[in-house]
Coordinates of C-alpha atoms in Angstrom, one line a residue:
X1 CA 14.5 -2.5 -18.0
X2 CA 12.0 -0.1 -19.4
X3 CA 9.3 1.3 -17.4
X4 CA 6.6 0.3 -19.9
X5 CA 8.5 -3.4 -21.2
X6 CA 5.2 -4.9 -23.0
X7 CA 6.0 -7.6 -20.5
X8 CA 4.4 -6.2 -17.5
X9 CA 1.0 -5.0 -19.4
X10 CA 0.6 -6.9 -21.9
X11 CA -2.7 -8.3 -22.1
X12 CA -3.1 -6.9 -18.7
X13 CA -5.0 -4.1 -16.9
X14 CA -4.7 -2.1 -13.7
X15 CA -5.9 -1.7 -10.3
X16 CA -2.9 -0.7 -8.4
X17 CA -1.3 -3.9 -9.6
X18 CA -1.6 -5.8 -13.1
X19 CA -4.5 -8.1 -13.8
X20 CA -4.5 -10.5 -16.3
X21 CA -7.6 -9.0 -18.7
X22 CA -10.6 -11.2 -20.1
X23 CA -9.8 -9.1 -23.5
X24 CA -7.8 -7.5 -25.4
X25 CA -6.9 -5.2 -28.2
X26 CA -3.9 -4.7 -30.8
X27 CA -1.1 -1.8 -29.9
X28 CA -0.1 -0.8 -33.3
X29 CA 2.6 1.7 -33.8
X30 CA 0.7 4.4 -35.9
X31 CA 3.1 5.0 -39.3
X32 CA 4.0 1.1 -39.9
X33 CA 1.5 -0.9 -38.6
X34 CA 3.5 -2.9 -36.7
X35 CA 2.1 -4.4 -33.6
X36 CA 3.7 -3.5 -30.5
X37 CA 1.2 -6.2 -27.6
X38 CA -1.8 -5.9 -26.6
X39 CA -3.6 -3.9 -23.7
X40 CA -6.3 -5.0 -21.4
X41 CA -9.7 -4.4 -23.2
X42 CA -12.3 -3.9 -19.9
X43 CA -15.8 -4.7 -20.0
X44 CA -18.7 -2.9 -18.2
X45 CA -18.5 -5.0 -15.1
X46 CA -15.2 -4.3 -14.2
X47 CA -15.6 -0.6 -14.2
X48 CA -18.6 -1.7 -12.1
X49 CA -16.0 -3.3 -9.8
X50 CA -12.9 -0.6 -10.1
X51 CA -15.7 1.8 -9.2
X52 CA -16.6 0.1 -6.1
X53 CA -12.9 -0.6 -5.3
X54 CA -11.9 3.3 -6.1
X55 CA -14.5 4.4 -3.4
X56 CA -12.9 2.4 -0.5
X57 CA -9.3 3.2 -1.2
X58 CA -10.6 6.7 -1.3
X59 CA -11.6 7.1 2.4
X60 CA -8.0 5.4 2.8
X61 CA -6.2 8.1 1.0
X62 CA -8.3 11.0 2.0
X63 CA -7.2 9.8 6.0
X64 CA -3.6 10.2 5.3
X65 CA -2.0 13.1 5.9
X66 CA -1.1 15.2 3.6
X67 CA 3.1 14.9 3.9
X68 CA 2.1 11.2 3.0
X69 CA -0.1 12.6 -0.1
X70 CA 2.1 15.0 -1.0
X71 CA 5.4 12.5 -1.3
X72 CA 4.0 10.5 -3.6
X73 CA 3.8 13.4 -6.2
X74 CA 7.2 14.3 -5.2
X75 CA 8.3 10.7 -6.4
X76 CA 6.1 10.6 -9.7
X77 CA 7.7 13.8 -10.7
X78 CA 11.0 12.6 -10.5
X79 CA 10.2 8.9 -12.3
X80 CA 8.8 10.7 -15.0
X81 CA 11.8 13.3 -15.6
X82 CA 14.3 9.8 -15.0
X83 CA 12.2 8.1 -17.6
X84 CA 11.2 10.6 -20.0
X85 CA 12.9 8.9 -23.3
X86 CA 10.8 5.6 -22.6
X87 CA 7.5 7.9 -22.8
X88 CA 8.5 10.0 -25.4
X89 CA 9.3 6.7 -27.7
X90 CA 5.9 5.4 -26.6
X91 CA 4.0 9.0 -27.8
X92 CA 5.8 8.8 -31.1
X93 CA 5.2 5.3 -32.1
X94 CA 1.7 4.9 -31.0
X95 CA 0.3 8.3 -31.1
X96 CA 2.3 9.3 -34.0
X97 CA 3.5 12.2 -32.7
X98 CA 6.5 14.0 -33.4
X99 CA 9.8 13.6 -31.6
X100 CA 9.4 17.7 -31.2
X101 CA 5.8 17.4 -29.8
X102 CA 6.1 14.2 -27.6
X103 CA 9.2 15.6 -26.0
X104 CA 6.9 19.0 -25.1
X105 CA 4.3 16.7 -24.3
X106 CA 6.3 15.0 -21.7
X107 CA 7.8 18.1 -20.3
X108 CA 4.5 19.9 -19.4
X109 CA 3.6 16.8 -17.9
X110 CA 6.4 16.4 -15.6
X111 CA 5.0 20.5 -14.1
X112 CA 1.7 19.4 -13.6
X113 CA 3.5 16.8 -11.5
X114 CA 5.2 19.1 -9.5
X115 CA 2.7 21.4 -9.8
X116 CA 0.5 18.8 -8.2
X117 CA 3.1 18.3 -5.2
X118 CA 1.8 21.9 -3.7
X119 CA -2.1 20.6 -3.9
X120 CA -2.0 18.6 -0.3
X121 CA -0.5 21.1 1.7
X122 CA -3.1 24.4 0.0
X123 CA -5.6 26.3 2.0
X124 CA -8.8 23.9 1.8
X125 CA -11.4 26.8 2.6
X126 CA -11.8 29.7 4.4
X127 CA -13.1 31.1 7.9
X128 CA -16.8 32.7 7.1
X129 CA -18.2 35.9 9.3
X130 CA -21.1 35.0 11.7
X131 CA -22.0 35.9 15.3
X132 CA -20.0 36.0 18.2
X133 CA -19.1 32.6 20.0
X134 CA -19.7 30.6 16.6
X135 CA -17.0 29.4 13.9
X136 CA -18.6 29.2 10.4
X137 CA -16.0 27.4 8.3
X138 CA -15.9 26.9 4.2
X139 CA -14.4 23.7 3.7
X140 CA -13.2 22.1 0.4
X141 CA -13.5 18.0 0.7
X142 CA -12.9 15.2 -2.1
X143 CA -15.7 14.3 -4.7
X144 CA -14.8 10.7 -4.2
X145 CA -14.2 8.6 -7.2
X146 CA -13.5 10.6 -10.5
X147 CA -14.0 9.3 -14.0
X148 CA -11.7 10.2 -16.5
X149 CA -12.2 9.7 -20.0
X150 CA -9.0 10.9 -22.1
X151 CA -8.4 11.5 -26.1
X152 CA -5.6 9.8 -28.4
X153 CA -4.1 13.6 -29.6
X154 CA -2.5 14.8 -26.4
X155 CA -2.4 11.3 -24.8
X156 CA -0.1 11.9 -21.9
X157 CA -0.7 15.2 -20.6
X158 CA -4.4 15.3 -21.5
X159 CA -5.3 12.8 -19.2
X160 CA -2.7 13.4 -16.5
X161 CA -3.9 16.9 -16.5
X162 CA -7.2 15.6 -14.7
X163 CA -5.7 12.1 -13.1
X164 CA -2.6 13.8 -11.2
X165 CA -4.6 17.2 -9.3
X166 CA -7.8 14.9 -9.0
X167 CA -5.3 12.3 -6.5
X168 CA -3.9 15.1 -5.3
X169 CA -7.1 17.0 -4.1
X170 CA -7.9 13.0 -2.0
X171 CA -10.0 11.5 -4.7
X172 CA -9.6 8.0 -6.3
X173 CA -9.8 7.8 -10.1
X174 CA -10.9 5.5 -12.8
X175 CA -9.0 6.5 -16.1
X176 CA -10.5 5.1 -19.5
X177 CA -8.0 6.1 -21.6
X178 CA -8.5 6.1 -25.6
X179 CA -7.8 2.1 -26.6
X180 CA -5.5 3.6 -29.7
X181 CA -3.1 5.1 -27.4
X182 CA -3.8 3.6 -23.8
X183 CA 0.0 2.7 -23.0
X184 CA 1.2 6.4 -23.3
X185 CA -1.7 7.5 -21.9
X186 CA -3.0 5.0 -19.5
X187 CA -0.4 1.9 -18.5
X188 CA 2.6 5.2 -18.5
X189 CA 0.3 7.2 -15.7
X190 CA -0.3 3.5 -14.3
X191 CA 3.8 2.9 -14.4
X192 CA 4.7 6.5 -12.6
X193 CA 2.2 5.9 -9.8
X194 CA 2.9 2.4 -9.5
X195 CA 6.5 3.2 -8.3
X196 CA 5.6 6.4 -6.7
X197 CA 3.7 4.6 -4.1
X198 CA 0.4 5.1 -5.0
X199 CA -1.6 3.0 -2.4
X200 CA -3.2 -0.2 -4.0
X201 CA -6.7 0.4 -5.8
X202 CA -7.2 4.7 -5.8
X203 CA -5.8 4.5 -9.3
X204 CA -7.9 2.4 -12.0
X205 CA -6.5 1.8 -15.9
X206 CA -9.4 0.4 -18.2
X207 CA -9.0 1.4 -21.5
X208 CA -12.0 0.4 -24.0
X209 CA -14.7 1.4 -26.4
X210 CA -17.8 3.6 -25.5
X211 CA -19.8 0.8 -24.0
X212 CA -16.8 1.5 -20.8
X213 CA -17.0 5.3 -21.3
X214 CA -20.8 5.0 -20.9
X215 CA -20.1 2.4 -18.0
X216 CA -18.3 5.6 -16.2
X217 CA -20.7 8.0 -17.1
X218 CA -23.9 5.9 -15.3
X219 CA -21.9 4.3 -12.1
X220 CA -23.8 5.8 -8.7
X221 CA -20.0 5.4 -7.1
X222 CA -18.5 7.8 -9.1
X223 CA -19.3 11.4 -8.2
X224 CA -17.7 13.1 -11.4
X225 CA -16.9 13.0 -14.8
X226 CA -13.8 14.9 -16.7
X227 CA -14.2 14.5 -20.5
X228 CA -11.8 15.4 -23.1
X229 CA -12.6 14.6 -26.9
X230 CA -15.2 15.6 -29.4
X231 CA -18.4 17.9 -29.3
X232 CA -20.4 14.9 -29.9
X233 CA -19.3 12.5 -27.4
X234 CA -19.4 15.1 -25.0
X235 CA -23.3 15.9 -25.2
X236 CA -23.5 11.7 -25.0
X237 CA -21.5 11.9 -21.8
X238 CA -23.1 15.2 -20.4
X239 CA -26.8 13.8 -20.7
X240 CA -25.6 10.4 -19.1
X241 CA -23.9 11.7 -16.4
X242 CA -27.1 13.7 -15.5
X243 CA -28.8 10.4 -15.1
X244 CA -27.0 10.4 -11.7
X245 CA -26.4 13.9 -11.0
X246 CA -22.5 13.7 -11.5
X247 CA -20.7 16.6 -11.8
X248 CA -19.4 16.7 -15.5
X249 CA -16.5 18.7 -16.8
X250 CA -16.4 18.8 -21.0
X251 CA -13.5 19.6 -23.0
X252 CA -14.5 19.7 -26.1
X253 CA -13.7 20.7 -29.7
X254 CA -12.9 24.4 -31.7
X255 CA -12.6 25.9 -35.1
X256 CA -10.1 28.3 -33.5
X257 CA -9.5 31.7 -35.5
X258 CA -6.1 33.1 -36.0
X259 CA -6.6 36.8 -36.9
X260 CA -3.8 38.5 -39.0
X261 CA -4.1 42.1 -39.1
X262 CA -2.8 44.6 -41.7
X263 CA -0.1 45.8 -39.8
X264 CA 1.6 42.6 -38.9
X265 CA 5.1 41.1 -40.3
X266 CA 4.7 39.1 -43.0
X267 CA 6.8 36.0 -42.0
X268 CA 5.7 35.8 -38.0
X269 CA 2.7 35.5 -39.4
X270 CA 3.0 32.8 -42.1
X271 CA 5.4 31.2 -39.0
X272 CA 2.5 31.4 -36.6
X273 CA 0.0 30.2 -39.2
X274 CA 2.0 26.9 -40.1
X275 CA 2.6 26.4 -36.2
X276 CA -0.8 26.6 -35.2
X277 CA -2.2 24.5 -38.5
X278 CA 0.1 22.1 -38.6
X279 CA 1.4 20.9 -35.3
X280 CA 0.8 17.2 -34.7
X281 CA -1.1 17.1 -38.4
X282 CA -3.3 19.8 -36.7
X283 CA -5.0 17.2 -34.9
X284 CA -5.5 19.5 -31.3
X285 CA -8.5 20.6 -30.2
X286 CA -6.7 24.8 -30.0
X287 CA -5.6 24.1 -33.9
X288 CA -5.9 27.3 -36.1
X289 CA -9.2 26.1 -37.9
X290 CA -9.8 29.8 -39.4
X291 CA -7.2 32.0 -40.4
X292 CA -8.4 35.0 -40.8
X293 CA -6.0 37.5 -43.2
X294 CA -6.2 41.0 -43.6
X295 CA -6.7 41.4 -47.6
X296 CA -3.9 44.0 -47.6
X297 CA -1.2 41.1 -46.8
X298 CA -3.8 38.7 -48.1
X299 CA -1.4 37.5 -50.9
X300 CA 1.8 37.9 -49.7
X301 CA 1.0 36.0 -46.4
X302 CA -0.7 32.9 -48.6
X303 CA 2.2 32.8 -50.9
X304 CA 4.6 32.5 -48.1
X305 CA 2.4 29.8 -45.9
X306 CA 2.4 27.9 -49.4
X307 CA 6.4 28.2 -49.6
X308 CA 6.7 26.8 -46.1
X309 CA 4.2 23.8 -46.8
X310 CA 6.1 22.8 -49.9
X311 CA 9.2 22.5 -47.6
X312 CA 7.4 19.9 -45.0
X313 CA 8.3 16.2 -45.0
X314 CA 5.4 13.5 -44.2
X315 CA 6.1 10.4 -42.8
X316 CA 7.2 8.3 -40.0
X317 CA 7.8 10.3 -37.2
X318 CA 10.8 8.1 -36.0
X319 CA 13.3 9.8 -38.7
X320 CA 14.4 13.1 -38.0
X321 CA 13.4 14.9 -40.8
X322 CA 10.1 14.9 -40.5
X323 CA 8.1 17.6 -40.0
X324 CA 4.3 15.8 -40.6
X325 CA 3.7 12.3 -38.9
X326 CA 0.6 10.4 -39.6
X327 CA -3.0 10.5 -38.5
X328 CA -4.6 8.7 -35.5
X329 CA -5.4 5.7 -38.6
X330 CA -6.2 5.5 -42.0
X331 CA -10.2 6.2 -41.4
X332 CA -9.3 9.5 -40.0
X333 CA -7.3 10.7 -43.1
X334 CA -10.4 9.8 -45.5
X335 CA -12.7 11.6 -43.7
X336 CA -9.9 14.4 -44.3
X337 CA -10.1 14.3 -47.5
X338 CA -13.6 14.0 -47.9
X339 CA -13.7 18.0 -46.5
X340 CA -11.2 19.0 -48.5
X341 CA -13.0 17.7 -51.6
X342 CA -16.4 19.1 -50.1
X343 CA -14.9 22.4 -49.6
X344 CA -13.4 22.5 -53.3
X345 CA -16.8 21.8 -54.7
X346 CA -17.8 24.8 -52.4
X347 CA -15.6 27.5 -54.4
X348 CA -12.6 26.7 -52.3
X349 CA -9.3 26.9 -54.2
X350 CA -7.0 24.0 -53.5
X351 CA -3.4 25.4 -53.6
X352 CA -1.5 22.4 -52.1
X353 CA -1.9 18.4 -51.5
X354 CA -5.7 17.3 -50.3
X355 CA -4.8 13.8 -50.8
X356 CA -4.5 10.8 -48.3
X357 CA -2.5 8.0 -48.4
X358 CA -3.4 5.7 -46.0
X359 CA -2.6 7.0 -42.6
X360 CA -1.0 9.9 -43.4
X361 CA -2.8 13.1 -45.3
X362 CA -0.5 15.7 -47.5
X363 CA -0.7 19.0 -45.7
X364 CA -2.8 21.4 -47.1
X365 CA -3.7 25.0 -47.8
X366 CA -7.6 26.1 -49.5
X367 CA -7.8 29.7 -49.8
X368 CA -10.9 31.7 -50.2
X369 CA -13.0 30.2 -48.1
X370 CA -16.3 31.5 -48.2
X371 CA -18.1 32.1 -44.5
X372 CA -21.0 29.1 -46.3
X373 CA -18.5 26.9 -47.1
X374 CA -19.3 23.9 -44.9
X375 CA -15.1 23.7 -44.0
X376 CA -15.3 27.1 -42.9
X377 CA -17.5 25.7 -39.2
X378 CA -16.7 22.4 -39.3
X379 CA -13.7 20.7 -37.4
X380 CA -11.0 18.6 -39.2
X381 CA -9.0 17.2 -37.1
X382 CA -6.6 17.4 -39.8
X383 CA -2.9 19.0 -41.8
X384 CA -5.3 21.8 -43.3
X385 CA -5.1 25.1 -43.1
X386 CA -8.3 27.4 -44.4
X387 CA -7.4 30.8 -45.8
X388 CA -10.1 33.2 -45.0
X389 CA -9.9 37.0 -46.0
X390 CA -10.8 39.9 -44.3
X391 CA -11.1 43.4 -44.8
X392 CA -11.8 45.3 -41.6
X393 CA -11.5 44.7 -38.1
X394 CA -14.9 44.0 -37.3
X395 CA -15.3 41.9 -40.3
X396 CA -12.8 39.7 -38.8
X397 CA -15.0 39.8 -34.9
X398 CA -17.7 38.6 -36.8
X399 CA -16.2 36.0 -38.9
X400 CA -14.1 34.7 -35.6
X401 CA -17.6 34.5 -33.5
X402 CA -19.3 32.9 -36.5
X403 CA -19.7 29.3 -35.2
X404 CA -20.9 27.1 -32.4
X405 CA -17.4 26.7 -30.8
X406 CA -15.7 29.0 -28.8
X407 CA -12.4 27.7 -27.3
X408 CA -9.0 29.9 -28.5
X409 CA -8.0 33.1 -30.4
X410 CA -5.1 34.6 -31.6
X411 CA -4.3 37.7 -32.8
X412 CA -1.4 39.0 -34.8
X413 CA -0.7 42.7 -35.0
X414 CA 2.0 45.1 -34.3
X415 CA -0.5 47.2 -32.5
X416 CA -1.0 45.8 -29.2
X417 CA -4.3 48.1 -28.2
X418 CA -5.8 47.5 -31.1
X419 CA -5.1 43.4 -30.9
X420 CA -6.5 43.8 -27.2
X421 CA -9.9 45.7 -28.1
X422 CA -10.3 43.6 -30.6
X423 CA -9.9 40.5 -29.0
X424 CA -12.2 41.5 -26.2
X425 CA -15.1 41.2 -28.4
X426 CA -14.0 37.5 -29.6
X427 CA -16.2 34.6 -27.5
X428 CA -13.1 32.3 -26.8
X429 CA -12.0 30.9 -23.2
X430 CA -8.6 30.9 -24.8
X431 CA -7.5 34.4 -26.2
X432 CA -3.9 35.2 -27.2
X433 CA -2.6 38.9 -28.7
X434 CA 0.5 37.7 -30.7
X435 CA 0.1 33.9 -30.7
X436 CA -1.2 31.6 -32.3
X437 CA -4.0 29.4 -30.8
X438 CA -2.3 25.8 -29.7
X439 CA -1.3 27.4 -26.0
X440 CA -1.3 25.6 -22.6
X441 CA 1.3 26.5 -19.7
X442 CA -0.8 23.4 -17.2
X443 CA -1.0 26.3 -14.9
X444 CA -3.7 28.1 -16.4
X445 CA -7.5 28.0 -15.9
X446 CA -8.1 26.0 -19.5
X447 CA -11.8 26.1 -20.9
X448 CA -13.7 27.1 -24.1
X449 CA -17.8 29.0 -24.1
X450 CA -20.5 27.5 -26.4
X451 CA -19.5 24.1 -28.1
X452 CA -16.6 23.7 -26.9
X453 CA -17.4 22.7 -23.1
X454 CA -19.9 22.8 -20.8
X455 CA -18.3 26.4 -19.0
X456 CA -16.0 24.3 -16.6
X457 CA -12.1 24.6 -16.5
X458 CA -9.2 22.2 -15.5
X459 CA -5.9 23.1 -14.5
X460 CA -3.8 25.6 -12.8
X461 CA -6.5 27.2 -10.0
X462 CA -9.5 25.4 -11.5
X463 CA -8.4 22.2 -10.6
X464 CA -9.4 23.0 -6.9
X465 CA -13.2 23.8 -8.5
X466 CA -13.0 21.4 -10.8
X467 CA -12.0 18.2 -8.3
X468 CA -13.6 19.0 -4.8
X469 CA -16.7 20.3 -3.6
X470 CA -17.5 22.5 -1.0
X471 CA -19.0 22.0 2.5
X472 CA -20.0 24.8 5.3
X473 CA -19.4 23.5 8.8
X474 CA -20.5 25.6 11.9
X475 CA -19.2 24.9 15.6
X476 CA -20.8 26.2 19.0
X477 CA -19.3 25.8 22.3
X478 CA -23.1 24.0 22.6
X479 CA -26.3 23.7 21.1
X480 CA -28.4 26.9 21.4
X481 CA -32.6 27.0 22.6
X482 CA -35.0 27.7 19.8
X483 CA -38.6 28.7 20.9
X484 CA -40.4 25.6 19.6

C-alpha cells in the first residue's frame, strides 16, 4: 500500500498519529480538477493545543541521546528514497509540477535528510577563554517548539528544509503547510516521520488558512517562526511574531536579474534564460524576473528565447510531453494576465502568448521593458519572461539593484573576472557567475537582503543559527567571595 493511500488522512490531521479533523477541505489535482479526498482543515484552538502538546514532547526528545535522535533521520532518509515514486505522483498532481521538477524536488529532499542525520552528533558550542580554575562554555540548546509556515511552489522540500534540521537540532515543530498542497507537503513529512519513529506529539500537521498561520505567529509556546511565501505575508507574520518576541526567519519573494553580457554564447544564454523563466511556470521565488541583455546580442538572444517558447507544450503535467504544467489555480493565472496586459499598455511589446486559460497561462516573452514599467519590479509568479536591454556594465548593476527585493543573480559571460566584479556590486544573497538564478544545493546558507527576508538564512550551516539559540555556562570548583 501507498505511503500516502487517501485512506489514512483523509479528513484527518496529525499529531504523531491521525486525528479525525472537525473540518476539512477539497484535494484537487491541479490540471483536471478532479478531487483526490480531503485533508484536515485546523482551527485556532488546535494549534493552541498542538502548541502545548509540541512543548512537552520537546523536553522528551531533547533528553534522548543523540544515537536515538540521530536514527530516526537515518530511517526517514531511507523511506523517502524507498518511496519516492508515491511523492513524486503526489507533487505532480496536486502541485502541478512537472515529472522533471517533482523528481528534483524529491531528490534534494532525501540530502537534507541525510544531511540532517550528521546534526545530533555536531559540536554544540565551544570552550570560551577566562581565568584560571574556571570553565566558560558557549553552548547551543533547542528553541523549543518551531512554527513552520510552508508555500504551495516547492511543497516538499521547502518545508522539510526547516521541519527536518529544526527536529534534528531537539526542537518539536508545528508545520502549517499551504491547504492547496498539504499532502505533498504536510501528511508526506507526517508519513516519513511517522514510520521513522518519530516519538508521538514533537511533529504537528495542521494545514489551514491564515487565521492558523496567525494562530502560530501569536502562541507564547512557540519560540520561533520560519516563513516561506510572499513579501506581504511575511511583514503580517514578522510584526505578529514580535507580539511575543519570537524569533522569525522570512523567506520571501524576488524579481531576480539574469545578466547576459556581450561576450556570452548565444544559445547558453537563451538556454539559461528559458530555464530560469520557465521552470515550474516560473512560479519560484529565484525565477529570472529581469533579464537583462547586452544590446549587442540583444536581438539575436530574443529571437532565439522566442524559437524555444514556440517549441513548449502546456498542459497536464502527467503526459510526458509536457514542458509547462498549470498554475497553483485559475485565480493565479488571471492575475497573470492582468500584468501582462498592464505591461503592454506600458510600451511593452508582446512577442508570444499573454493569455490564460483557466489554470494554465501560455508562456510568455515582452521585450523592451522599460525600467517604469510597473512589470519591470513587480513579482509574477508566473510563465513570463521580461526582456530588458542593456548597454554597459554598469547599466546592467543599476538596473539589477533597481528594486525592493534582493534574493538571486546570475551572470552570463565568457569572462569570468569581469562576471565576478560585476556581480560583487549586485545586492543579492543568491549570486551565481554562469547560472541562472533558480539554484539551491540544501547545503548552502539560503537567504535574500531587502524585500526578500528579514537577513536570516536556513539550510546548510545556518540551520544551526537559524534553529537553536545560544547559552554561556560558567563552572567553579566553588563559589567565589565578593566584597559586599
Amino acid at each position: 500500500m501507498s505511503i500516502l493511500a487517501k485512506e489514512i488522512w483523509d479528513k484527518k490531521l496529525f499529531n504523531g498519529s491521525w486525528q479525525p479533523a472537525q473540518a476539512t477541505y477539497s484535494v484537487v489535482e491541479v490540471a483536471t480538477g478532479q478531487e483526490l479526498g480531503e485533508i484536515g482543515y485546523a482551527s485556532e484552538a488546535e494549534v493552541v493545543s498542538a502548541a502545548k502538546e509540541a512543548k512537552l514532547a520537546q523536553k522528551q526528545w531533547w533528553s534522548l541521546s543523540y544515537q536515538e535522535r540521530q536514527a530516526v533521520f537515518e530511517r526517514a532518509a531511507t523511506l523517502l528514497t524507498e518511496n519516492q515514486a508515491d511523492v513524486i505522483a503526489w507533487l505532480v498532481k496536486e502541485s502541478g509540477s512537472l515529472q522533471l521538477k517533482a523528481g528534483f524536488e524529491v531528490s534534494i529532499s532525501i540530502q537534507v535528510l541525510k544531511h540532517c542525520i550528521g546534526l545530533p552528533a555536531a559540536e554544540q558550542g565551544t570552550l570560551l577563554p577566562t581565568q584560571n580554575g574556571k570553565l566558560s562554555i558557549a553552548k547551543r540548546v533547542p528553541l523549543g517548539v518551531v512554527g513552520v509556515i510552508s508555500p504551495f511552489n516547492f511543497p516538499l522540500y521547502l518545508a522539510l528544509r526547516a521541519v527536518a534540521p529544526a527536529l534534528a537540532l531537539g526542537n518539536a515543530v508545528v508545520l502549517k503547510p499551504d491547504e492547496r498542497t498539504a499532502v505533498c507537503s504536510g501528511y508526506a513529512i507526517a508519513r516519513i516521520f511517522e514510520l521513522a519513529g518519530l516519538p508521538k506529539g514533537l511533529l504537528h500537521v495542521l494545514p489551514g488558512g491564515a487565521e492558523v498561520g496567525e494562530a502560530l505567529t501569536l502562541d507564547k509556546n512557540i519560540a520561533s517562526i520560519q516563513f516561506t511565501g510572499s513579501t506581504d505575508v511575511g511583514r503580517i507574520v514578522g510584526a505578529n511574531a514580535a507580539k511575543t518576541l519570537k524569533k522569525v526567519s522570512l523567506e520571501l519573494g524576488g524579481k531576480n536579474s539574469l545578466i547576459i553580457l556581450d561576450d556570452a554564447d548565444i544559445e547558453l544564454a537563451a538556454e539559461n534564460i528559458a530555464w530560469g523563466a520557465f521552470l515550474h511556470s516560473g512560479q519560484i521565488c529565484m525565477t529570472s524576473g529581469k533579464i537583462l541583455i547586452h544590446q549587442k546580442i540583444y536581438e539575436q538572444v530574443k529571437q532565439r528565447v522566442i524559437e524555444k517558447v514556440k517549441n513548449f507544450v502546456v498542459g497536464n503535467p502527467c503526459e510526458s510531453q509536457v514542458t509547462i504544467g498549470p498554475l497553483i489555480n485559475a485565480k493565479q493565472a488571471q492575475r497573470v494576465e492582468k500584468l501582462v496586459n498592464a505591461a503592454v499598455v506600458e510600451g511593452a511589446t508582446l512577442e508570444i502568448g499573454g493569455h490564460a486559460d483557466g489554470v494554465f497561462f501560455e508562456p510568455t516573452v515582452l521585450s523592451d521593458v522599460s525600467q517604469d514599467n510597473p512589470i519591470f519590479s513587480k513579482e509574477i509568479f508566473g510563465p513570463v519572461a521580461v526582456l530588458i536591454p542593456f548597454s554597459t556594465d554598469e547599466q546592467a548593476i543599476e538596473l539589477a539593484n533597481d528594486g525592493d527585493y534582493g534574493l538571486s543573480a546570475g551572470i552570463i559571460t565568457s569572462n569570468v573576472g569581469r562576471g565576478m566584479q560585476l556581480g560583487a556590486q549586485l545586492n543579492v544573497g543568491l549570486l551565481h557567475i554562469n547560472d541562472q538564478t533558480v539554484n539551491d544545493e540544501t547545503v548552502n546558507p539560503f537567504g535574500g537582503f531587502g524585500a526578500s527576508g528579514n537577513g536570516t538564512r536556513i539550510g546548510g550551516p545556518a540551520n544551526a543559527d537559524e534553529f537553536t539559540q545560544w547559552q554561556w555556562m560558567t563552572v567553579q570548583a566553588q563559589a567565589p567571595h565578593y566584597p559586599f
